[in-house]
PDB file of N, CA and C in Angstrom:
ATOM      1  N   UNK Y   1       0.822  -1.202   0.000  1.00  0.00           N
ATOM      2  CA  UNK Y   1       0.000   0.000   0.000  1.00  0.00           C
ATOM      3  C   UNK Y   1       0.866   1.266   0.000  1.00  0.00           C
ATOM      4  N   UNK Y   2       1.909   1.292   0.801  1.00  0.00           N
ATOM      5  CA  UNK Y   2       2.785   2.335   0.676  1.00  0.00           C
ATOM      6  C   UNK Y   2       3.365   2.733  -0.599  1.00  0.00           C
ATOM      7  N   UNK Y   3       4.046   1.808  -1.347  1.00  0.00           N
ATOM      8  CA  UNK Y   3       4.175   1.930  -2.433  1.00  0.00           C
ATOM      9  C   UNK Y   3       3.290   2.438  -3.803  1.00  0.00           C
ATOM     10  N   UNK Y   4       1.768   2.100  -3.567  1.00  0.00           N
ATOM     11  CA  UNK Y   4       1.249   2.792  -4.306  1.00  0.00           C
ATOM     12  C   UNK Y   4       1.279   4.304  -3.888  1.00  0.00           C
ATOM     13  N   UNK Y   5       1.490   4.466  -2.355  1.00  0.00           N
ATOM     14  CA  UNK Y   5       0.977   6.096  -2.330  1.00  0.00           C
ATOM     15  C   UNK Y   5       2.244   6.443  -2.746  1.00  0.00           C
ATOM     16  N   UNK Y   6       3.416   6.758  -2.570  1.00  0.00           N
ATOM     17  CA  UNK Y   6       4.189   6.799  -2.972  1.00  0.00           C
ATOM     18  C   UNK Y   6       4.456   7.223  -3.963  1.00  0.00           C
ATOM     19  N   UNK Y   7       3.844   6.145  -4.851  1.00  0.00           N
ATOM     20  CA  UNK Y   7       3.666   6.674  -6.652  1.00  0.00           C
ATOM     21  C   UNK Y   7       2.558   7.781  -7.345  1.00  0.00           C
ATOM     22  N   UNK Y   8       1.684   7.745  -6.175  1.00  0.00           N
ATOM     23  CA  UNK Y   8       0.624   8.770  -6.508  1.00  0.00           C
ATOM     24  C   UNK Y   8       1.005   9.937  -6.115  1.00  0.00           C
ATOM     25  N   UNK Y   9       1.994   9.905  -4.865  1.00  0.00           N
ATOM     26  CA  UNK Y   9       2.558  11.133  -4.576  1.00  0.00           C
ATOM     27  C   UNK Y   9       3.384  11.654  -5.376  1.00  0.00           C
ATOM     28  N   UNK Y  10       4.879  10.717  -5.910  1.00  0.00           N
ATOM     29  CA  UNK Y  10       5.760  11.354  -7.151  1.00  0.00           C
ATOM     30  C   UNK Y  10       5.105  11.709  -8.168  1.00  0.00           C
ATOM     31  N   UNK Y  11       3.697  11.030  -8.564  1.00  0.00           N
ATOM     32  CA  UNK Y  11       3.122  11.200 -10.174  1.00  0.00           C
ATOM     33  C   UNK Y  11       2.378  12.805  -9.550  1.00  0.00           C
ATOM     34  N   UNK Y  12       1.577  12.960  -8.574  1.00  0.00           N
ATOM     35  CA  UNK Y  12       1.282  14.444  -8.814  1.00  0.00           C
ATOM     36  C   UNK Y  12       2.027  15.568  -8.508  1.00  0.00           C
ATOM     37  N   UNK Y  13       3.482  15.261  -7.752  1.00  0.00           N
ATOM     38  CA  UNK Y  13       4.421  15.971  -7.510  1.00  0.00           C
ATOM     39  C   UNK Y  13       5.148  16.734  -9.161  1.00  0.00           C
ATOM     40  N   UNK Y  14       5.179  15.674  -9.683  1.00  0.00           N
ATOM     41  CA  UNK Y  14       5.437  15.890 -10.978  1.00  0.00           C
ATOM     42  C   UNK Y  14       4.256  16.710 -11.939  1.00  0.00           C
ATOM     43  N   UNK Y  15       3.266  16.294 -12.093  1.00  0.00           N
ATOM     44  CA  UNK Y  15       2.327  17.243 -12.438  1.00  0.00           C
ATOM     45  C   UNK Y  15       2.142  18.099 -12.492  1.00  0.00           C
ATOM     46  N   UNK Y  16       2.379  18.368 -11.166  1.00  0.00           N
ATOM     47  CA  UNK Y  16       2.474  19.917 -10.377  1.00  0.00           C
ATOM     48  C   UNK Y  16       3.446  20.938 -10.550  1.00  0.00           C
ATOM     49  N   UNK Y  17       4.358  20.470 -11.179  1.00  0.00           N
ATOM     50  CA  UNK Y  17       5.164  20.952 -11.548  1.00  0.00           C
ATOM     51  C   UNK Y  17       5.378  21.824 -12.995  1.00  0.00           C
ATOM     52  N   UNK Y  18       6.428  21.704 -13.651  1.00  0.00           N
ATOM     53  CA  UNK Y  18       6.561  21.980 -14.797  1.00  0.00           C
ATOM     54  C   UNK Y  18       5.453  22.409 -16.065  1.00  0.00           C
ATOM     55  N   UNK Y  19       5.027  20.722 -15.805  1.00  0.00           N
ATOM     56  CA  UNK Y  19       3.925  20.417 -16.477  1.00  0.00           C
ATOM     57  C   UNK Y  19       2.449  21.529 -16.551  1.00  0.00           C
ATOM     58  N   UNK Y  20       2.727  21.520 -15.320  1.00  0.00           N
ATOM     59  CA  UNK Y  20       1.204  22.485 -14.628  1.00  0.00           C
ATOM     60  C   UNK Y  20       1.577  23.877 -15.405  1.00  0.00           C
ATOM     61  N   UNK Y  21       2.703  24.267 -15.346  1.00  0.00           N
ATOM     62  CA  UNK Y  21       3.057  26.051 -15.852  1.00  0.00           C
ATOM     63  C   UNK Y  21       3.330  25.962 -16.990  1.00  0.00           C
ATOM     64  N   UNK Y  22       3.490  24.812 -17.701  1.00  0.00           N
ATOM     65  CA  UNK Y  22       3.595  24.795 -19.197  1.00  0.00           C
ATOM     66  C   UNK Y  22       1.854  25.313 -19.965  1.00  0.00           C
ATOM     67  N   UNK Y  23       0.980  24.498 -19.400  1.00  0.00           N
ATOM     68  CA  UNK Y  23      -0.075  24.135 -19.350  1.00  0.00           C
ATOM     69  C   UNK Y  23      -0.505  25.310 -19.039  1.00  0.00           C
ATOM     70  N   UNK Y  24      -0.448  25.813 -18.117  1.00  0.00           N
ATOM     71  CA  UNK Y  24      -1.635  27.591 -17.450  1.00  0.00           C
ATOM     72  C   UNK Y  24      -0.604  28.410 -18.735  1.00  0.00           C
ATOM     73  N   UNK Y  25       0.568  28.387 -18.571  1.00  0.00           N
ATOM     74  CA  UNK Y  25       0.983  29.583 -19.401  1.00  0.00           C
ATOM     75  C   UNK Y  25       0.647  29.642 -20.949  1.00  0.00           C
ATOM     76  N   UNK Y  26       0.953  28.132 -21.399  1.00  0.00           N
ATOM     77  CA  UNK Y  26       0.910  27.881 -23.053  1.00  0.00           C
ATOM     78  C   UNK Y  26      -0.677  28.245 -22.929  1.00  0.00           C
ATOM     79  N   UNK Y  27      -1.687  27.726 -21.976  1.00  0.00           N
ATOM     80  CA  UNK Y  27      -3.073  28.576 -22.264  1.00  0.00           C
ATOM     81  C   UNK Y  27      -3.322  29.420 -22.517  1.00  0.00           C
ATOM     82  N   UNK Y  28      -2.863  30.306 -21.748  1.00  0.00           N
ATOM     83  CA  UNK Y  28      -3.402  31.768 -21.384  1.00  0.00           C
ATOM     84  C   UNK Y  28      -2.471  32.568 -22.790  1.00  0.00           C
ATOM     85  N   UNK Y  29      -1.668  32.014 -23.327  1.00  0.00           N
ATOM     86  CA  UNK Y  29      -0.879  32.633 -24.422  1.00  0.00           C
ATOM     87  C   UNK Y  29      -1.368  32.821 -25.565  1.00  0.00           C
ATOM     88  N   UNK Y  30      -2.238  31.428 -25.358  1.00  0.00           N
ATOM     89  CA  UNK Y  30      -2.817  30.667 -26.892  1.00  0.00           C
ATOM     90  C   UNK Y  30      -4.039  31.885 -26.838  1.00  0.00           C
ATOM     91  N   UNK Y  31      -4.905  31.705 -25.805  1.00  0.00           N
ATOM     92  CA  UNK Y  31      -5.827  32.324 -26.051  1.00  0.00           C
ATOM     93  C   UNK Y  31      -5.984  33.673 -25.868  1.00  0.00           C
ATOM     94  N   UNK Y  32      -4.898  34.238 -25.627  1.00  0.00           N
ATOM     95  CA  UNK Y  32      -4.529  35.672 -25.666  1.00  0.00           C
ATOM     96  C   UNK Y  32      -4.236  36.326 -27.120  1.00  0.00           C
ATOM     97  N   UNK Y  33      -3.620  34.944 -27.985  1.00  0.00           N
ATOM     98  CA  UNK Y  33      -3.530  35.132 -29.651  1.00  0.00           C
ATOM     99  C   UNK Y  33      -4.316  35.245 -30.075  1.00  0.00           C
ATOM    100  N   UNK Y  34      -5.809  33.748 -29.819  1.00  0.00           N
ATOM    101  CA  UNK Y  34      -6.712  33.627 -30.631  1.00  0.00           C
ATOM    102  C   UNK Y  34      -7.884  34.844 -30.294  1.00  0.00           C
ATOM    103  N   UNK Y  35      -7.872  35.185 -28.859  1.00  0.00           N
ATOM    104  CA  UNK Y  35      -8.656  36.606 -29.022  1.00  0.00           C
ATOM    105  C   UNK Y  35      -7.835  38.091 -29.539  1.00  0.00           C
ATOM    106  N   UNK Y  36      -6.942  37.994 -29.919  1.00  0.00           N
ATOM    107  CA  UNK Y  36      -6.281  39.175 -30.520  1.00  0.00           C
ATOM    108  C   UNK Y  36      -5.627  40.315 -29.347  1.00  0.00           C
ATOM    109  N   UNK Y  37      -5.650  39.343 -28.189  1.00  0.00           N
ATOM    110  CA  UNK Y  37      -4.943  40.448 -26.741  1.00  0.00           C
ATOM    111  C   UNK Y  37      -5.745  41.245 -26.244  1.00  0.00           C
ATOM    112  N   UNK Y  38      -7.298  40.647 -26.534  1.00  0.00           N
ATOM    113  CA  UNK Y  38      -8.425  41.635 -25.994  1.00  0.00           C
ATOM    114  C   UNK Y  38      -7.997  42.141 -24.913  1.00  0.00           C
ATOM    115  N   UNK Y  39      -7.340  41.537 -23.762  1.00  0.00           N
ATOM    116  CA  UNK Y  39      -6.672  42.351 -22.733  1.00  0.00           C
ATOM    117  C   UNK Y  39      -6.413  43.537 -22.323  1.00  0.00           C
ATOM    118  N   UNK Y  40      -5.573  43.528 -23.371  1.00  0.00           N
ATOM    119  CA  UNK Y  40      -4.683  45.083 -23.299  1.00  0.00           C
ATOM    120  C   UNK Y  40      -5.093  46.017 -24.455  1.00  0.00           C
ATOM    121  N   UNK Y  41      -5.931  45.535 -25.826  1.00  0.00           N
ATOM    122  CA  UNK Y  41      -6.373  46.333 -26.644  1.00  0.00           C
ATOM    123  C   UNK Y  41      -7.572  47.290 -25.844  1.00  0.00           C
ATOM    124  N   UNK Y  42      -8.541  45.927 -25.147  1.00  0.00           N
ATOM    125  CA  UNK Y  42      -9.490  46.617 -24.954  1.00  0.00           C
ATOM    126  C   UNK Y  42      -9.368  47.395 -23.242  1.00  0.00           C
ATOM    127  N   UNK Y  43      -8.172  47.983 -22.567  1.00  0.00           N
ATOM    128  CA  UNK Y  43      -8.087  48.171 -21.199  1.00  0.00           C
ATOM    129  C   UNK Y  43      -8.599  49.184 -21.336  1.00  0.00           C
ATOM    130  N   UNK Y  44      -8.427  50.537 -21.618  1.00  0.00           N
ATOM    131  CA  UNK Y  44      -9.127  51.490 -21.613  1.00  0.00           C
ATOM    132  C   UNK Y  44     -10.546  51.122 -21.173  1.00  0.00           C
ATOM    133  N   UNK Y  45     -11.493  50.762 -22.340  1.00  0.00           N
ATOM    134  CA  UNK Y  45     -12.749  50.712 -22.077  1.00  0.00           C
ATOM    135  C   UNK Y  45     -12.951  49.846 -20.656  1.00  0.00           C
ATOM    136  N   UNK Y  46     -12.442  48.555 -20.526  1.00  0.00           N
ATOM    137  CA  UNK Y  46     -12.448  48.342 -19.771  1.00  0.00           C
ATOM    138  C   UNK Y  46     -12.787  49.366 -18.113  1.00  0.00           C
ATOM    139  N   UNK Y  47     -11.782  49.631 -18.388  1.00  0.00           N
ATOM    140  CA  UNK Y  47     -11.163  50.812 -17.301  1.00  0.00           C
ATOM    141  C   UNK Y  47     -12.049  51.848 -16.978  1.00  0.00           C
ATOM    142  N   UNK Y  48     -12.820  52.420 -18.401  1.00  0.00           N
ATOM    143  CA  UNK Y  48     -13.924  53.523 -18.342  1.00  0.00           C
ATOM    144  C   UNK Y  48     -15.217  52.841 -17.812  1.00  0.00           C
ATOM    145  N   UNK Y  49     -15.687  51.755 -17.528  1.00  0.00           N
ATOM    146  CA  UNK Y  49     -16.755  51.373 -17.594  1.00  0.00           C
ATOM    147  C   UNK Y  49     -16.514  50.342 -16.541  1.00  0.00           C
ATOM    148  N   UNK Y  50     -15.622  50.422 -15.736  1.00  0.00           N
ATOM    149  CA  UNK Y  50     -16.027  49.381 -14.473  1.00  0.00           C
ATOM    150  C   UNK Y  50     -15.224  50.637 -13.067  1.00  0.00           C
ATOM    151  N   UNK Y  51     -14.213  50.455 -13.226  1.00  0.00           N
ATOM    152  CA  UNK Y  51     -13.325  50.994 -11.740  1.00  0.00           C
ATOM    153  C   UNK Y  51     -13.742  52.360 -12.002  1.00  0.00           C
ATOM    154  N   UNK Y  52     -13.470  52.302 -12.966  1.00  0.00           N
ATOM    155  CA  UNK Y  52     -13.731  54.760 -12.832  1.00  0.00           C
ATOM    156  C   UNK Y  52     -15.265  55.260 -12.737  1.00  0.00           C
ATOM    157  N   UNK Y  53     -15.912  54.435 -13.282  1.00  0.00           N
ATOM    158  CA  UNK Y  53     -17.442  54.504 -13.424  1.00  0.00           C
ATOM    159  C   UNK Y  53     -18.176  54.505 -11.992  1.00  0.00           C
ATOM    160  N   UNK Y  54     -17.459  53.448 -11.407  1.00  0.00           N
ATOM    161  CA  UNK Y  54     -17.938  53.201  -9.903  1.00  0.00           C
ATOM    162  C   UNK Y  54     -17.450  54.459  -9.225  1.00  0.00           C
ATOM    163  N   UNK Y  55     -16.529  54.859  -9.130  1.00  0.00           N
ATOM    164  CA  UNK Y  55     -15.863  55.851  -8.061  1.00  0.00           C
ATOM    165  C   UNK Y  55     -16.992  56.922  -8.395  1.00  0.00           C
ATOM    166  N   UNK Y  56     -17.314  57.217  -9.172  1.00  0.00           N
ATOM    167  CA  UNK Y  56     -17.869  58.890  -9.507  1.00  0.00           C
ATOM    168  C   UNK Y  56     -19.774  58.470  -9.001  1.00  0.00           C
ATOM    169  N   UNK Y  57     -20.242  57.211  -8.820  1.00  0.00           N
ATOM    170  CA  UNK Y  57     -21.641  57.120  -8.034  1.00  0.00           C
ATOM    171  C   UNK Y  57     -21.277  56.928  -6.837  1.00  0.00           C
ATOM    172  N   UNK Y  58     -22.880  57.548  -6.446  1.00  0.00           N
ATOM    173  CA  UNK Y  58     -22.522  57.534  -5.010  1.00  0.00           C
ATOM    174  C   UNK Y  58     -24.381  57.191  -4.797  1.00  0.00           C
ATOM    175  N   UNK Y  59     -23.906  56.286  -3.408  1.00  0.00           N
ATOM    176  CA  UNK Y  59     -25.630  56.103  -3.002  1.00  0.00           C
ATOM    177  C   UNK Y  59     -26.783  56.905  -2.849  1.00  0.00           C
ATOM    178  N   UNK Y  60     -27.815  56.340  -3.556  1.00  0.00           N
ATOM    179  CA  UNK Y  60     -29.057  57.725  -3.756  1.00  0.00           C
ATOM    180  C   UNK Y  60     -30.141  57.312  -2.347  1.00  0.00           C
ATOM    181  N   UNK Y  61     -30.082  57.751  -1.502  1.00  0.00           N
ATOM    182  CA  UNK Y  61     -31.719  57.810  -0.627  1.00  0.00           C
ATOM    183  C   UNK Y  61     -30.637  56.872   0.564  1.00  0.00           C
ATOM    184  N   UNK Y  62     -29.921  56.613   0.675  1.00  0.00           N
ATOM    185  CA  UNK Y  62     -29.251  55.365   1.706  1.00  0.00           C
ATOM    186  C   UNK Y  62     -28.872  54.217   1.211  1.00  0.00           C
ATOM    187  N   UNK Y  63     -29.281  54.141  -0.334  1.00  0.00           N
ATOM    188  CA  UNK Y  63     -29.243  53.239  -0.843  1.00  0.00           C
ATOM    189  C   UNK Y  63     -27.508  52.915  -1.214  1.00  0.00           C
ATOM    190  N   UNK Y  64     -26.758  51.640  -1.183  1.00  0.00           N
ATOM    191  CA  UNK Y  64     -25.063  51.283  -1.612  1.00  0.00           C
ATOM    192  C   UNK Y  64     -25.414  51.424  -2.879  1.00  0.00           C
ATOM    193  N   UNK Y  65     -24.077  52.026  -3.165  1.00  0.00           N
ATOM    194  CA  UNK Y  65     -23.681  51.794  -5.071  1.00  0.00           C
ATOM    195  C   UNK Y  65     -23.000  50.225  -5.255  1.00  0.00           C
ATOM    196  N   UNK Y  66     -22.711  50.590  -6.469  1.00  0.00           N
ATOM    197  CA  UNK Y  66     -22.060  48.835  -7.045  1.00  0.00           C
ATOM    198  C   UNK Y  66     -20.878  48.735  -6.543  1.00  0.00           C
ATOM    199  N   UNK Y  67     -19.813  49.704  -6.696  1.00  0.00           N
ATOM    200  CA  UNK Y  67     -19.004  49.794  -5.688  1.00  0.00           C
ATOM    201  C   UNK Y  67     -18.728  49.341  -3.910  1.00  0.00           C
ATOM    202  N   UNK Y  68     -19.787  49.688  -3.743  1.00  0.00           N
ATOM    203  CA  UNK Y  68     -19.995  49.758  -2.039  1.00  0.00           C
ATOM    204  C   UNK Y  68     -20.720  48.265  -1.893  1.00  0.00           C
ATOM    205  N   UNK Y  69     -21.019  47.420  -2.960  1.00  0.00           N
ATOM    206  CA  UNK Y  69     -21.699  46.298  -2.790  1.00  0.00           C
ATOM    207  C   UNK Y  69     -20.710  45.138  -2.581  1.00  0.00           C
ATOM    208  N   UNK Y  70     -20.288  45.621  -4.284  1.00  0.00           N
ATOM    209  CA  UNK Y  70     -18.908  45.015  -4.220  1.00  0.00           C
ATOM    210  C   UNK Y  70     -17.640  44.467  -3.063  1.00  0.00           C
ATOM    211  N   UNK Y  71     -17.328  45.864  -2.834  1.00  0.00           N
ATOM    212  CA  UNK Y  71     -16.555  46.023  -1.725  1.00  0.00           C
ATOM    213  C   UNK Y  71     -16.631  45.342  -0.472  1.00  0.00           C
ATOM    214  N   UNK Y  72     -18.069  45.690  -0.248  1.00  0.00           N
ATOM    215  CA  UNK Y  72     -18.284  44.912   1.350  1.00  0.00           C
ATOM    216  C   UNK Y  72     -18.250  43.445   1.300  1.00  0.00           C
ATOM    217  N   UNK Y  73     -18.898  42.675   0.157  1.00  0.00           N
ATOM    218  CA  UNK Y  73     -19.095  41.267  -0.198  1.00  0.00           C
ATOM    219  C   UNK Y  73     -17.908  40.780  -0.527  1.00  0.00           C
ATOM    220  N   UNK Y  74     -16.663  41.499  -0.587  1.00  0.00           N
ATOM    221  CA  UNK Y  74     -15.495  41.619  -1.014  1.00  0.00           C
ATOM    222  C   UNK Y  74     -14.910  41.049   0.516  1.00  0.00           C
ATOM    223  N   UNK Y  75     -14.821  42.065   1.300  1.00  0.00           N
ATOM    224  CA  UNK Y  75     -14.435  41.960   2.510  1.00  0.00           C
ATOM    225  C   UNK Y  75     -15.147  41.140   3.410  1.00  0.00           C
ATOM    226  N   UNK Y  76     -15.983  40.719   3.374  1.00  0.00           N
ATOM    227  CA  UNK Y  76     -17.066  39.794   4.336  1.00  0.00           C
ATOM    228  C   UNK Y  76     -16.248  38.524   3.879  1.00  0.00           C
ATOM    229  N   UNK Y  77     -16.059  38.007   2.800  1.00  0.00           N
ATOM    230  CA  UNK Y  77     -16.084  36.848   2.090  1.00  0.00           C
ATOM    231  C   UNK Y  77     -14.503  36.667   2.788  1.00  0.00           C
ATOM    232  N   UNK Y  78     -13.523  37.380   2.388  1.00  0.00           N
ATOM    233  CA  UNK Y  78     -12.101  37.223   2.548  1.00  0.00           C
ATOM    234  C   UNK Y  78     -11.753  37.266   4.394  1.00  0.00           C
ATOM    235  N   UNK Y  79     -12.422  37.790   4.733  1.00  0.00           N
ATOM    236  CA  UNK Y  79     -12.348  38.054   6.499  1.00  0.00           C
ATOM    237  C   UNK Y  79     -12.311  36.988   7.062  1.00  0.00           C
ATOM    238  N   UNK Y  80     -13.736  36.072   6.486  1.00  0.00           N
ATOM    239  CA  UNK Y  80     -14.257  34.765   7.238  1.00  0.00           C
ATOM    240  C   UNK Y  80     -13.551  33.956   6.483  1.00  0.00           C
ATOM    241  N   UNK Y  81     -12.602  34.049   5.654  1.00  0.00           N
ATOM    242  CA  UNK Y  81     -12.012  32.956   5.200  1.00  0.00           C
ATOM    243  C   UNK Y  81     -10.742  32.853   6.205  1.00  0.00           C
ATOM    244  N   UNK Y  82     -10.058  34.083   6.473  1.00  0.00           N
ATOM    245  CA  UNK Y  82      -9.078  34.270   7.159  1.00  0.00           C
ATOM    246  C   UNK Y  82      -9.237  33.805   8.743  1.00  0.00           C
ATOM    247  N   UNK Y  83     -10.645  34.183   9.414  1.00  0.00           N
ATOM    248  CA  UNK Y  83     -11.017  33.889  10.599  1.00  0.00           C
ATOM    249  C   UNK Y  83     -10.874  31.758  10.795  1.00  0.00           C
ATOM    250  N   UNK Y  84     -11.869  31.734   9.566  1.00  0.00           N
ATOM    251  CA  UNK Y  84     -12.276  30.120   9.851  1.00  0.00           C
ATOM    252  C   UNK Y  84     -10.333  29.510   8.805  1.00  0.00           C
ATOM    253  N   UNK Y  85     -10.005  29.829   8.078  1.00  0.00           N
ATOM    254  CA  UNK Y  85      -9.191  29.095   7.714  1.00  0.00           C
ATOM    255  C   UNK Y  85      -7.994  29.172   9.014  1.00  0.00           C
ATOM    256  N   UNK Y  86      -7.546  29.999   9.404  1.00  0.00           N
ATOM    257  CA  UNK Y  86      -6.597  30.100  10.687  1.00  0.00           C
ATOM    258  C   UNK Y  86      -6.882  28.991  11.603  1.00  0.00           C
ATOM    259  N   UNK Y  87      -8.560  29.524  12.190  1.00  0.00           N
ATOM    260  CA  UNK Y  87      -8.417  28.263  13.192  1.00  0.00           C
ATOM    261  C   UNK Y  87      -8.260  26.560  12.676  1.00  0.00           C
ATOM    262  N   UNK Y  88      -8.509  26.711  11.879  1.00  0.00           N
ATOM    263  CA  UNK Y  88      -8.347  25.317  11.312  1.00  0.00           C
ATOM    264  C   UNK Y  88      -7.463  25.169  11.392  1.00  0.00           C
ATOM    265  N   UNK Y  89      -6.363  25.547  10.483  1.00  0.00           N
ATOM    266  CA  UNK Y  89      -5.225  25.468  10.771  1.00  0.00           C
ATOM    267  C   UNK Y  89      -4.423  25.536  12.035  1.00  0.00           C
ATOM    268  N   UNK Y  90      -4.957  25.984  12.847  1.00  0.00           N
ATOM    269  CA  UNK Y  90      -4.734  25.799  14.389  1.00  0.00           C
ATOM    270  C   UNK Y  90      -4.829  24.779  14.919  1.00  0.00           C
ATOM    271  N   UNK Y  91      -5.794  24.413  14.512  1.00  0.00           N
ATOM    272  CA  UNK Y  91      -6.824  22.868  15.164  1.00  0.00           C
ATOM    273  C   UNK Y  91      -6.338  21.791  14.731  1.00  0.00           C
ATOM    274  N   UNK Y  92      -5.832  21.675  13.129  1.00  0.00           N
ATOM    275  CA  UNK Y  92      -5.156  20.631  13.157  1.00  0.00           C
ATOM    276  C   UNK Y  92      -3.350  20.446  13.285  1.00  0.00           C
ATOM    277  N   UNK Y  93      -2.919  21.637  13.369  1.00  0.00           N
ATOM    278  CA  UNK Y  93      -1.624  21.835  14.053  1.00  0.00           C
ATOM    279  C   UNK Y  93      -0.852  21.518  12.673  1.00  0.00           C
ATOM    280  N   UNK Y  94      -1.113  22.773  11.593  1.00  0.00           N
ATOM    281  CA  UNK Y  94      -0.020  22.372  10.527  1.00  0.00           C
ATOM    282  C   UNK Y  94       1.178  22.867  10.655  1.00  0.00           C
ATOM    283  N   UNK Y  95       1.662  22.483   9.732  1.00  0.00           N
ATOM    284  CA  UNK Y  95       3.479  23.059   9.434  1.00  0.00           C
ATOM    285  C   UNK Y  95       3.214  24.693   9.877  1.00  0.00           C
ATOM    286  N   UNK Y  96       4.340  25.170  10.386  1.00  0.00           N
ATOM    287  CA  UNK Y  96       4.496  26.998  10.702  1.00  0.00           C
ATOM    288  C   UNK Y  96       3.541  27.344  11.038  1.00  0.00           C
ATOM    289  N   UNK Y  97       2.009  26.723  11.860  1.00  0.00           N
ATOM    290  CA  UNK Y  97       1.071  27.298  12.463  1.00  0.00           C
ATOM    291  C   UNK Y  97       1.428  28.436  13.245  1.00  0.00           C
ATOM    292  N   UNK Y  98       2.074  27.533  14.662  1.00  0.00           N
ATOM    293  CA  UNK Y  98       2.822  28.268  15.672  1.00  0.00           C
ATOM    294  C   UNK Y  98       4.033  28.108  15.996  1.00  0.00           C
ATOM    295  N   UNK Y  99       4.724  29.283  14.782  1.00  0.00           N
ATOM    296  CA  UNK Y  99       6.186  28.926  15.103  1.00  0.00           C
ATOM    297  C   UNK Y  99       7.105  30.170  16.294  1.00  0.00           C
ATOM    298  N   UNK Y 100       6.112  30.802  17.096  1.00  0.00           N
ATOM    299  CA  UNK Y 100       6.501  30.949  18.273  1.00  0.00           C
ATOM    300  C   UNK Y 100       6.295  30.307  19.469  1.00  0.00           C
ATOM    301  N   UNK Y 101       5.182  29.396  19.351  1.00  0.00           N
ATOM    302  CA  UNK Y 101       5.252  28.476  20.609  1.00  0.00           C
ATOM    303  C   UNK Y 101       6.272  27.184  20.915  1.00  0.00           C
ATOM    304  N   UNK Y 102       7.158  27.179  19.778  1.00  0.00           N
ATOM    305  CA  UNK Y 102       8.395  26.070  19.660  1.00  0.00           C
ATOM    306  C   UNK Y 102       7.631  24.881  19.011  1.00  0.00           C
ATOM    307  N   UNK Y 103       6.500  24.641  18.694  1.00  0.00           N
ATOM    308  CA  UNK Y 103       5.982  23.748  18.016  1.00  0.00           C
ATOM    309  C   UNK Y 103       6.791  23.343  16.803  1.00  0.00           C
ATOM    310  N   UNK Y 104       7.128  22.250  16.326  1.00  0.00           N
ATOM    311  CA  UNK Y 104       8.216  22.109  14.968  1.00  0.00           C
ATOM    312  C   UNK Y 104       7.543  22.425  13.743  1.00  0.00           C
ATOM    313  N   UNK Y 105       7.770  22.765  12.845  1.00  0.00           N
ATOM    314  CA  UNK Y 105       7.760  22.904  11.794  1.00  0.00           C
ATOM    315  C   UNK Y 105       8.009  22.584  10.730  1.00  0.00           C
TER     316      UNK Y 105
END
């Protein structure tokens, strides 16, 4: 049994590797060609019609803008990830949890 994990461990160690950044990068390259670099052709508009657009509304009657919706659902989401992922990581006592209490690492 060891031996199979073993091999499942070197085979996705390997995966994970090289392979994996060949793979995300040769993607994101390919299809950066086949859409013509919409990216960076189209940043401007981009730019006019999401981040700058938001800054200049502001809430009518008490009501949040898209901005202010954004934002908070932004921060709610990432907070409680930080709150509940920590303790977990506490709880099950991983690598560099607590590397001031002399715990190993």
């Amino acid at each position: 049994m060891a031996a199979i994990s073993d091999a499942i461990l070197a085979f996705t160690n390997w995966v994970w590797g090289i392979p994996m950044l060949l793979a995300i990068a040769g993607g994101g390259f390919y299809l950066s060609v086949r859409l013509r670099f919409l990216q960076f052709c189209k940043l401007p508009f981009i730019l006019k019609n999401t981040i700058i657009a938001s800054f200049g509304k502001k809430g009518e009657n008490g009501k949040f803008s898209g901005w202010q919706a954004v934002t908070g659902a932004l921060a709610s989401t990432l907070g409680a990830g930080n709150i509940v992922g920590t303790a977990i990581a506490i709880a099950y006592g991983g690598p560099g949890v607590c590397s001031g209490c002399g715990s190993p690492v």
